[in-house]
mmCIF file of C-alpha atoms in Angstrom:
data_model
loop_
_atom_site.group_PDB
_atom_site.id
_atom_site.type_symbol
_atom_site.label_atom_id
_atom_site.label_comp_id
_atom_site.label_asym_id
_atom_site.label_seq_id
_atom_site.Cartn_x
_atom_site.Cartn_y
_atom_site.Cartn_z
ATOM 1 C CA UNK A 1116 19.833 174.404 116.914
ATOM 2 C CA UNK A 1117 20.301 170.795 115.804
ATOM 3 C CA UNK A 1118 21.367 170.624 112.193
ATOM 4 C CA UNK A 1119 22.232 174.332 112.011
ATOM 5 C CA UNK A 1120 24.813 174.975 109.278
ATOM 6 C CA UNK A 1121 28.035 176.812 110.113
ATOM 7 C CA UNK A 1122 31.229 177.448 108.183
ATOM 8 C CA UNK A 1123 33.837 176.329 110.721
ATOM 9 C CA UNK A 1124 33.804 174.438 114.006
ATOM 10 C CA UNK A 1125 36.850 174.645 116.269
ATOM 11 C CA UNK A 1126 36.490 171.751 118.707
ATOM 12 C CA UNK A 1127 38.033 170.810 122.037
ATOM 13 C CA UNK A 1128 40.175 173.910 122.472
ATOM 14 C CA UNK A 1129 40.994 175.677 125.698
ATOM 15 C CA UNK A 1130 38.891 178.809 125.204
ATOM 16 C CA UNK A 1131 40.405 182.095 126.376
ATOM 17 C CA UNK A 1132 37.912 184.869 127.210
ATOM 18 C CA UNK A 1133 37.679 187.814 129.571
ATOM 19 C CA UNK A 1134 36.024 185.485 132.063
ATOM 20 C CA UNK A 1135 38.902 183.003 132.087
ATOM 21 C CA UNK A 1136 39.735 179.609 130.559
ATOM 22 C CA UNK A 1137 37.303 176.811 129.731
ATOM 23 C CA UNK A 1138 37.190 173.748 127.492
ATOM 24 C CA UNK A 1139 34.798 174.709 124.672
ATOM 25 C CA UNK A 1140 33.949 174.590 120.987
ATOM 26 C CA UNK A 1141 33.656 177.707 118.829
ATOM 27 C CA UNK A 1142 31.354 177.834 115.793
ATOM 28 C CA UNK A 1143 31.937 180.438 113.091
ATOM 29 C CA UNK A 1144 29.517 181.490 110.399
ATOM 30 C CA UNK A 1145 29.607 184.343 107.903
ATOM 31 C CA UNK A 1146 32.939 185.523 109.285
ATOM 32 C CA UNK A 1147 31.700 185.874 112.870
ATOM 33 C CA UNK A 1148 31.653 183.859 116.072
ATOM 34 C CA UNK A 1149 28.183 182.315 115.899
ATOM 35 C CA UNK A 1150 28.190 180.159 119.015
ATOM 36 C CA UNK A 1151 30.404 179.035 121.885
ATOM 37 C CA UNK A 1152 29.602 175.952 123.940
ATOM 38 C CA UNK A 1153 30.896 172.860 125.701
ATOM 39 C CA UNK A 1154 29.878 170.541 122.829
ATOM 40 C CA UNK A 1155 28.732 171.899 119.487
ATOM 41 C CA UNK A 1156 29.169 168.628 117.572
ATOM 42 C CA UNK A 1157 25.451 168.716 116.656
ATOM 43 C CA UNK A 1158 26.152 171.596 114.263
ATOM 44 C CA UNK A 1159 26.835 170.839 110.597
ATOM 45 C CA UNK A 1160 30.199 172.406 109.833
ATOM 46 C CA UNK A 1161 31.657 173.004 106.402
ATOM 47 C CA UNK A 1162 35.039 172.436 108.047
ATOM 48 C CA UNK A 1163 36.175 171.325 111.510
ATOM 49 C CA UNK A 1164 39.454 171.827 113.333
ATOM 50 C CA UNK A 1165 40.469 169.757 116.357
ATOM 51 C CA UNK A 1166 42.099 172.198 118.780
ATOM 52 C CA UNK A 1167 42.852 169.621 121.496
ATOM 53 C CA UNK A 1168 45.863 170.818 123.470
ATOM 54 C CA UNK A 1169 45.663 174.309 121.945
ATOM 55 C CA UNK A 1170 44.283 177.657 123.015
ATOM 56 C CA UNK A 1171 41.283 179.110 121.179
ATOM 57 C CA UNK A 1172 41.065 182.894 121.253
ATOM 58 C CA UNK A 1173 37.989 184.049 119.318
ATOM 59 C CA UNK A 1174 37.982 187.688 118.340
ATOM 60 C CA UNK A 1175 41.404 188.496 119.755
ATOM 61 C CA UNK A 1176 42.571 192.121 119.885
ATOM 62 C CA UNK A 1177 46.226 193.109 119.677
ATOM 63 C CA UNK A 1178 46.365 196.520 121.352
ATOM 64 C CA UNK A 1179 49.997 197.333 120.540
ATOM 65 C CA UNK A 1180 51.285 196.890 116.993
ATOM 66 C CA UNK A 1181 53.657 198.768 114.707
ATOM 67 C CA UNK A 1182 52.650 198.580 111.037
ATOM 68 C CA UNK A 1183 55.076 200.311 108.646
ATOM 69 C CA UNK A 1184 55.802 202.727 111.486
ATOM 70 C CA UNK A 1185 58.818 205.018 111.068
ATOM 71 C CA UNK A 1186 60.753 205.193 114.320
ATOM 72 C CA UNK A 1187 64.352 206.068 115.235
ATOM 73 C CA UNK A 1188 65.556 206.059 111.636
ATOM 74 C CA UNK A 1189 63.992 202.751 110.605
ATOM 75 C CA UNK A 1190 60.554 201.390 109.669
ATOM 76 C CA UNK A 1191 58.864 198.339 111.176
ATOM 77 C CA UNK A 1192 58.927 195.298 108.892
ATOM 78 C CA UNK A 1193 55.176 194.654 108.480
ATOM 79 C CA UNK A 1194 52.912 196.949 106.509
ATOM 80 C CA UNK A 1195 49.170 197.140 107.152
ATOM 81 C CA UNK A 1196 48.468 194.375 104.638
ATOM 82 C CA UNK A 1197 51.059 191.796 105.715
ATOM 83 C CA UNK A 1198 50.621 192.531 109.413
ATOM 84 C CA UNK A 1199 46.835 192.301 109.413
ATOM 85 C CA UNK A 1200 46.837 189.174 107.237
ATOM 86 C CA UNK A 1201 49.132 187.552 109.807
ATOM 87 C CA UNK A 1202 46.876 188.798 112.605
ATOM 88 C CA UNK A 1203 43.770 187.321 110.970
ATOM 89 C CA UNK A 1204 45.476 183.945 110.464
ATOM 90 C CA UNK A 1205 46.178 183.896 114.204
ATOM 91 C CA UNK A 1206 42.592 184.777 115.174
ATOM 92 C CA UNK A 1207 43.209 188.451 115.860
ATOM 93 C CA UNK A 1208 40.254 190.453 114.563
ATOM 94 C CA UNK A 1209 41.351 193.942 115.647
ATOM 95 C CA UNK A 1210 44.649 195.754 116.033
ATOM 96 C CA UNK A 1211 45.574 199.092 117.564
ATOM 97 C CA UNK A 1212 48.481 200.866 115.878
ATOM 98 C CA UNK A 1213 50.085 204.262 116.442
ATOM 99 C CA UNK A 1214 49.540 207.620 114.765
ATOM 100 C CA UNK A 1215 52.249 210.107 115.617
ATOM 101 C CA UNK A 1216 51.648 213.828 115.493
ATOM 102 C CA UNK A 1217 52.958 215.539 112.366
ATOM 103 C CA UNK A 1218 55.393 218.114 113.810
ATOM 104 C CA UNK A 1219 54.372 220.762 111.282
ATOM 105 C CA UNK A 1220 50.672 220.015 110.696
ATOM 106 C CA UNK A 1221 49.544 218.624 114.059
ATOM 107 C CA UNK A 1222 48.001 215.529 115.586
ATOM 108 C CA UNK A 1223 44.992 215.235 113.252
ATOM 109 C CA UNK A 1224 47.293 215.318 110.220
ATOM 110 C CA UNK A 1225 49.247 212.408 111.714
ATOM 111 C CA UNK A 1226 46.048 210.448 112.393
ATOM 112 C CA UNK A 1227 44.643 211.157 108.935
ATOM 113 C CA UNK A 1228 47.925 210.104 107.269
ATOM 114 C CA UNK A 1229 47.924 206.786 109.164
ATOM 115 C CA UNK A 1230 44.291 206.161 108.222
ATOM 116 C CA UNK A 1231 45.086 206.895 104.569
ATOM 117 C CA UNK A 1232 47.919 204.340 104.719
ATOM 118 C CA UNK A 1233 45.861 201.731 106.581
ATOM 119 C CA UNK A 1234 42.443 201.895 104.911
ATOM 120 C CA UNK A 1235 43.349 200.382 101.512
ATOM 121 C CA UNK A 1236 45.452 197.601 103.087
ATOM 122 C CA UNK A 1237 43.920 196.346 106.348
ATOM 123 C CA UNK A 1238 42.312 192.912 106.560
ATOM 124 C CA UNK A 1239 40.968 193.287 110.122
ATOM 125 C CA UNK A 1240 39.446 196.111 112.150
ATOM 126 C CA UNK A 1241 41.880 198.683 113.462
ATOM 127 C CA UNK A 1242 42.185 201.616 115.816
ATOM 128 C CA UNK A 1243 44.943 204.133 116.436
ATOM 129 C CA UNK A 1244 46.715 205.491 119.506
ATOM 130 C CA UNK A 1245 47.431 209.177 118.926
ATOM 131 C CA UNK A 1246 50.976 210.133 119.904
ATOM 132 C CA UNK A 1247 52.023 213.689 120.746
ATOM 133 C CA UNK A 1248 55.543 214.921 120.059
ATOM 134 C CA UNK A 1249 55.066 218.406 121.485
ATOM 135 C CA UNK A 1250 52.249 219.886 123.552
ATOM 136 C CA UNK A 1251 50.408 223.174 122.921
ATOM 137 C CA UNK A 1252 46.854 224.565 122.902
ATOM 138 C CA UNK A 1253 46.272 223.440 119.290
ATOM 139 C CA UNK A 1254 47.032 219.857 120.354
ATOM 140 C CA UNK A 1255 44.461 220.103 123.151
ATOM 141 C CA UNK A 1256 41.782 221.014 120.610
ATOM 142 C CA UNK A 1257 42.960 218.229 118.311
ATOM 143 C CA UNK A 1258 42.762 215.737 121.168
ATOM 144 C CA UNK A 1259 39.096 216.656 121.563
ATOM 145 C CA UNK A 1260 38.586 216.086 117.809
ATOM 146 C CA UNK A 1261 40.369 212.734 117.927
ATOM 147 C CA UNK A 1262 38.184 211.642 120.856
ATOM 148 C CA UNK A 1263 35.077 212.621 118.859
ATOM 149 C CA UNK A 1264 36.383 210.394 116.019
ATOM 150 C CA UNK A 1265 36.473 207.473 118.402
#
């Protein structure tokens, strides 16, 4: 690994993972986390950031966001472009937004409308929580379809 070329090295941060906190470096290459380790100073980085005294959260997921979401007579301030650009700058690589059921056309119509709004704008990966407004047999079938979609 000595002399391996990477794009960015984030050094000396307090790494936050599912396993807990540890002092570690994070190496990024080709837009992905390439390596995590206690001392990656042997890697040749195009750019380095000293994260001493800061948290490092590689590949963060924000599971509850509201991008251009109409609710209670208003719309949230971020759209999919501005919100996901801000997420990416903070190290968040995935968001989960909401897709509310279309009262007339059903749950899948609500999901498809949100995807149509998100797809041309998003800068990170995204998922959707499906939200039901009223329950009936058609919604049960649509829930099965939404599960099949992932």
